[in-house]
Coordinates of C-alpha atoms in Angstrom, one line a residue:
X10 CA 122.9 122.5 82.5
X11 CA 122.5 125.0 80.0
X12 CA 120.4 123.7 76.6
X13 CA 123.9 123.6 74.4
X14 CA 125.0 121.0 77.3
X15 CA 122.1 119.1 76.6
X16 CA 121.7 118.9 73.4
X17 CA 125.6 117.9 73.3
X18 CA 125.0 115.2 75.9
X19 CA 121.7 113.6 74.0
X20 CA 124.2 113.4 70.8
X21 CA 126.8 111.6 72.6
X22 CA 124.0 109.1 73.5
X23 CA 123.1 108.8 70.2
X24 CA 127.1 108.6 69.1
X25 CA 127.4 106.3 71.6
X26 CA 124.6 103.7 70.7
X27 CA 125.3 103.9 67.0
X28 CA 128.5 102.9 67.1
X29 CA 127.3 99.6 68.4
X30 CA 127.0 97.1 65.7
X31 CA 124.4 95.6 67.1
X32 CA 122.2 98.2 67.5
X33 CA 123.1 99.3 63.6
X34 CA 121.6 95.4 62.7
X35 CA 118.7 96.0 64.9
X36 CA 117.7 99.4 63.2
X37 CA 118.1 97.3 59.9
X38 CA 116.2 95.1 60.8
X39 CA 113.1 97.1 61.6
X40 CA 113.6 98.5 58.0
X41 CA 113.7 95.2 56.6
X42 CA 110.4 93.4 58.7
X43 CA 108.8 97.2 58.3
X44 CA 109.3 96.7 54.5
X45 CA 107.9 93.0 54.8
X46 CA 104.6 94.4 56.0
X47 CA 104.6 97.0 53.7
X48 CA 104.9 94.8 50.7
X49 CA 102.8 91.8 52.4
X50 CA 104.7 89.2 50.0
X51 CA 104.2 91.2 47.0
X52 CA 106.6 92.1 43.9
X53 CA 107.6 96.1 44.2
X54 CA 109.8 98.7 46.1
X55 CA 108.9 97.3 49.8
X56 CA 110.1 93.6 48.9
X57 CA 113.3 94.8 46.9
X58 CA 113.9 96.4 50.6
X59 CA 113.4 93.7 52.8
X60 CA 115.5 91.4 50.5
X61 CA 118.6 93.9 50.3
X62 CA 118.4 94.8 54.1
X63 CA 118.2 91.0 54.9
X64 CA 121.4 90.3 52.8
X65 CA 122.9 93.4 54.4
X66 CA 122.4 92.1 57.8
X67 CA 124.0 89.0 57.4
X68 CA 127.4 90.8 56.6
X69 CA 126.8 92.4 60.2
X70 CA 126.5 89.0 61.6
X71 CA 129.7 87.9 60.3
X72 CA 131.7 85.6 63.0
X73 CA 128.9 86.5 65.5
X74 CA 128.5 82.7 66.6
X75 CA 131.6 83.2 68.4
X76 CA 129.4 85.4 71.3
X77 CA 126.8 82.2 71.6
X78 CA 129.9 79.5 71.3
X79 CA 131.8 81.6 74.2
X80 CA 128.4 81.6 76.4
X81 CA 128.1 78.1 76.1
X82 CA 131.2 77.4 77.4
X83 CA 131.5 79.8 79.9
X84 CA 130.0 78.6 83.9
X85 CA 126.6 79.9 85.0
X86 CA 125.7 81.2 88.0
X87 CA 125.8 79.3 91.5
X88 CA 122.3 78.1 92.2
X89 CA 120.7 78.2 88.9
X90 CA 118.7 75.1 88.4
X91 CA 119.6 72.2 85.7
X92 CA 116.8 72.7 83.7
X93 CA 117.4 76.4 83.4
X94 CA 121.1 75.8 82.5
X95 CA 120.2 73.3 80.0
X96 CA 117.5 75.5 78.4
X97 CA 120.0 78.5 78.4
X98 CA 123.3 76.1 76.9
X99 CA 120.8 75.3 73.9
X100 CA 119.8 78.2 73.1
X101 CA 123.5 79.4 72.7
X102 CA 123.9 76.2 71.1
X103 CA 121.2 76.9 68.4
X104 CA 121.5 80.8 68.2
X105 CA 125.5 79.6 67.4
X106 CA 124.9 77.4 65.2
X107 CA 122.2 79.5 63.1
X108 CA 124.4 82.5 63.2
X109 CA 127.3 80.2 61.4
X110 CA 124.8 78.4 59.3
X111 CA 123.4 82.2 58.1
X112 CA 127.1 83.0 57.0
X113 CA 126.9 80.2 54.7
X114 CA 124.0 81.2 53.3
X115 CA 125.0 84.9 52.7
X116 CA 127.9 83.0 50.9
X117 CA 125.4 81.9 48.5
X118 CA 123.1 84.4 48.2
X119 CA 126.0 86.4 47.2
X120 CA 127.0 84.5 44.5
X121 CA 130.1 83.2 46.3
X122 CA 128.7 79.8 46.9
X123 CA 127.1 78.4 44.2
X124 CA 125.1 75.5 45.0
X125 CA 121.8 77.7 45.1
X126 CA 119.9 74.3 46.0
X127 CA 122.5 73.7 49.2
X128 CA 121.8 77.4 50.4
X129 CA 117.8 77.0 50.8
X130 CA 118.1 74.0 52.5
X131 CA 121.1 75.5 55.1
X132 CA 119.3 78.8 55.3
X133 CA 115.8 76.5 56.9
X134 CA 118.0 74.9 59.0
X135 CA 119.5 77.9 60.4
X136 CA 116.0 79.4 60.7
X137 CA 114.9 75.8 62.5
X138 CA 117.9 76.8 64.8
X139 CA 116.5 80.5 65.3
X140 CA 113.1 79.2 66.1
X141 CA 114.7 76.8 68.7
X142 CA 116.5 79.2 70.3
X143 CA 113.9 81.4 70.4
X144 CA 111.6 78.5 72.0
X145 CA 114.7 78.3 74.8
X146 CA 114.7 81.7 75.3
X147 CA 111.3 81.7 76.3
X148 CA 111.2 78.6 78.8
X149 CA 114.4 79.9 80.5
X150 CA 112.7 83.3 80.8
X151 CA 108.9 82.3 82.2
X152 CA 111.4 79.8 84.5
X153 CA 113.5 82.7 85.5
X154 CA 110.9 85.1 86.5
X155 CA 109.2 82.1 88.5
X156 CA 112.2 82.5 90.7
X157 CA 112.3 86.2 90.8
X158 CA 108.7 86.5 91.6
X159 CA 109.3 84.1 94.5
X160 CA 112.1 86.0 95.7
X161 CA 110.4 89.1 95.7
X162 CA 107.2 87.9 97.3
X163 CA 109.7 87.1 100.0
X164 CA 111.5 90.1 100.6
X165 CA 107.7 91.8 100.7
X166 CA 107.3 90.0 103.7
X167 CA 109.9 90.9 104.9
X168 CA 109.7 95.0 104.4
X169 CA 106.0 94.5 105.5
X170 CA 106.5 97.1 108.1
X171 CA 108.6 99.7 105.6
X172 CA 107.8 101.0 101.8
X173 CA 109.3 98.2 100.0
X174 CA 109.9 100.7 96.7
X175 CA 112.4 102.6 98.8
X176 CA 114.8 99.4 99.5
X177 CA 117.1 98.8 97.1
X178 CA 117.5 95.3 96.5
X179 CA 113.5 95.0 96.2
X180 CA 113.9 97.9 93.0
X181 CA 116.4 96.2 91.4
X182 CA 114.6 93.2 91.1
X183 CA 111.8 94.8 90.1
X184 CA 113.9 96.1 87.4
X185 CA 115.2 92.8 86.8
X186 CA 111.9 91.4 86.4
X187 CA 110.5 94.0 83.6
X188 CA 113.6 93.5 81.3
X189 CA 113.0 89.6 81.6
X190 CA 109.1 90.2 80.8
X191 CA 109.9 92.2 77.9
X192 CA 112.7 89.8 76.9
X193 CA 109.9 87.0 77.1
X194 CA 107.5 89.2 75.1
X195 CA 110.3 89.4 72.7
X196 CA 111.1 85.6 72.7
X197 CA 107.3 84.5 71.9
X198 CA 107.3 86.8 69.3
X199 CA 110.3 85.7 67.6
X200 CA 108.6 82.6 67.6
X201 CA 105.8 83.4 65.0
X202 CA 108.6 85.3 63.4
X203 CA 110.5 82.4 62.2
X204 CA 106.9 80.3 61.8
X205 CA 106.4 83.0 59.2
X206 CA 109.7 82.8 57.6
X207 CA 109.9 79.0 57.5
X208 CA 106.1 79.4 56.2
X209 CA 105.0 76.5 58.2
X210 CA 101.4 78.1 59.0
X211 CA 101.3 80.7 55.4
X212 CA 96.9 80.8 55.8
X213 CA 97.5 82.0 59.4
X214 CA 101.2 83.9 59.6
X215 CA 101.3 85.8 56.3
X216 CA 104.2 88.1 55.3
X217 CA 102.4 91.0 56.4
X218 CA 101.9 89.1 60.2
X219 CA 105.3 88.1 59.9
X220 CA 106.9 91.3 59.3
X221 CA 104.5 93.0 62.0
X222 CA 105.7 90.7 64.6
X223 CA 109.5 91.0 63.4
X224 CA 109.0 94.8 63.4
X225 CA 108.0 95.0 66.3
X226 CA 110.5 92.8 68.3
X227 CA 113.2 94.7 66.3
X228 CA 112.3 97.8 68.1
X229 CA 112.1 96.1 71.6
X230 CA 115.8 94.9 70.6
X231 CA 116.4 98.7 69.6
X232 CA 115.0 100.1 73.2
X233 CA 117.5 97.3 75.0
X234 CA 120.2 98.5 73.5
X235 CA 119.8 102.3 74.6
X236 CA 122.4 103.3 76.8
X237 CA 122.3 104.2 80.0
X238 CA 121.4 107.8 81.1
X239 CA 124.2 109.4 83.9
X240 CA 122.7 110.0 86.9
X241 CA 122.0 113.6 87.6
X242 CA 124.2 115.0 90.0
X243 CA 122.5 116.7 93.0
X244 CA 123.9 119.9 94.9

C-alpha cells in the first residue's frame, strides 16, 4: 500500500468515527472535564468552558433515552443470571431516565423553562440517576467477568496440551474480558465523577478531582468508540 493509500485510509477512519455523534459528545466532554481541572472551581476562561461544553452536550443527548428505554425492553441473553439481568435492566432504567431528566434541565438552562428552582432540583436527580447507573454498571461488570474468568480457566484446561493463545474462542474472550475491565475501570470512575458533581464529599472530590476523573473516563469512552482497523490482506 503505497503512503497516499494510507494516509487516505487513516482519514476515512477518522471520517468515519467523527461522524458518530457519540464520539463528537465524548470529545466534548473531555474538553469540558479537561476545562474543570483546569479551572479547579474557579471564576475565569476554563470555567466559562466547562459550563458552555456541558450545555452543548446536552443538545447532543437529545431523545437519547430512547437507546436505554429500547435495552430495557429488549430480552437478554439465554443463561445470564437474575441478578445480572436485574443489575443491567436498572441501569438502562436510570441511564433512561437521567438522559430524559437532563433534557429538562437543558430546557431550563436555556432559558426555555423557567422555573430555575425546578431545574436544580431535576438536574440532582438526573445526576442521582447517573451515579446509579454507574453503580449498576459496575456490579454487572465485576459479576460478568466472574463468569468469564470461570469460563476461561476452563477452556485452559482444556488446551493444556496446546498454546491456548492460538485457539480462537480462548482469544476472543480474552478480548472480551479487557473491554469489560476497562469498561469497569470506567464505571468506578464515573462514580467519583458524579460524587463530585452532586458535591456530596467537596473536602475530598474537589472540581479539580472531579474533572480529572471525568477526563479521563471521557477518553476511555473516546478509545471505545475507535473503529475497527480492516484486516490486512495477505498474498
Amino acid at each position: 500500500m503505497s503512503s497516499l493509500e494510507a494516509t487516505r485510509a487513516e482519514l476515512g477512519l477518522l471520517v468515519l468515527y467523527l461522524n458518530k455523534a457519540e464520539a463528537r459528545d465524548k470529545i466534548c466532554r473531555a474538553i469540558q472535564y479537561g476545562s474543570k481541572f483546569l479551572s479547579d472551581g474557579q471564576p475565569g476562561t476554563a470555567q466559562n468552558v466547562d459550563k458552555s461544553t456541558s450545555l452543548a452536550r446536552k443538545v447532543f443527548r437529545l431523545l437519547k433515552f430512547v437507546n436505554d428505554l429500547h435495552a430495557l425492553i429488549s430480552p437478554v441473553p439465554q443463561g445470564t443470571p437474575l441478578p445480572l439481568v436485574l443489575l443491567g435492566k436498572s441501569k438502562n432504567a436510570l441511564l433512561s431516565t437521567f438522559l430524559f431528566l437532563d433534557q429538562i434541565v437543558w430546557l431550563g438552562r436555556s432559558g426555555i423553562y423557567k422555573n430555575k428552582e425546578r431545574t436544580e432540583l431535576i438536574g440532582r436527580i438526573s445526576l442521582y440517576c447517573w451515579m446509579g447507573s454507574s453503580v449498576c454498571t459496575t456490579l454487572a461488570e465485576i459479576g460478568e467477568l466472574g463468569r468469564l474468568s470461570a469460563s476461561m480457566r476452563k477452556l485452559e484446561k482444556e488446551l493444556k496440551n496446546s498454546d491456548k493463545y492460538q485457539n480462537e474462542q480462548y482469544r476472543a474472550k480474552l478480548q472480551n474480558s479487557n473491554e469489560r475491565s476497562l469498561a469497569l475501570i470506567k464505571a468506578a470512575m464515573d462514580i467519583v465523577v458524579a460524587v463530585g458533581l452532586l458535591q456530596l464529599a467537596p473536602k475530598k472530590v474537589t472540581p479539580r478531582v472531579t474533572g480529572a476523573f471525568g477526563f479521563t473516563t471521557s477518553l476511555i469512552s473516546c478509545y471505545q468508540l475507535l473503529p475497527s482497523r480492516p484486516k490486512a490482506k495477505t498474498t
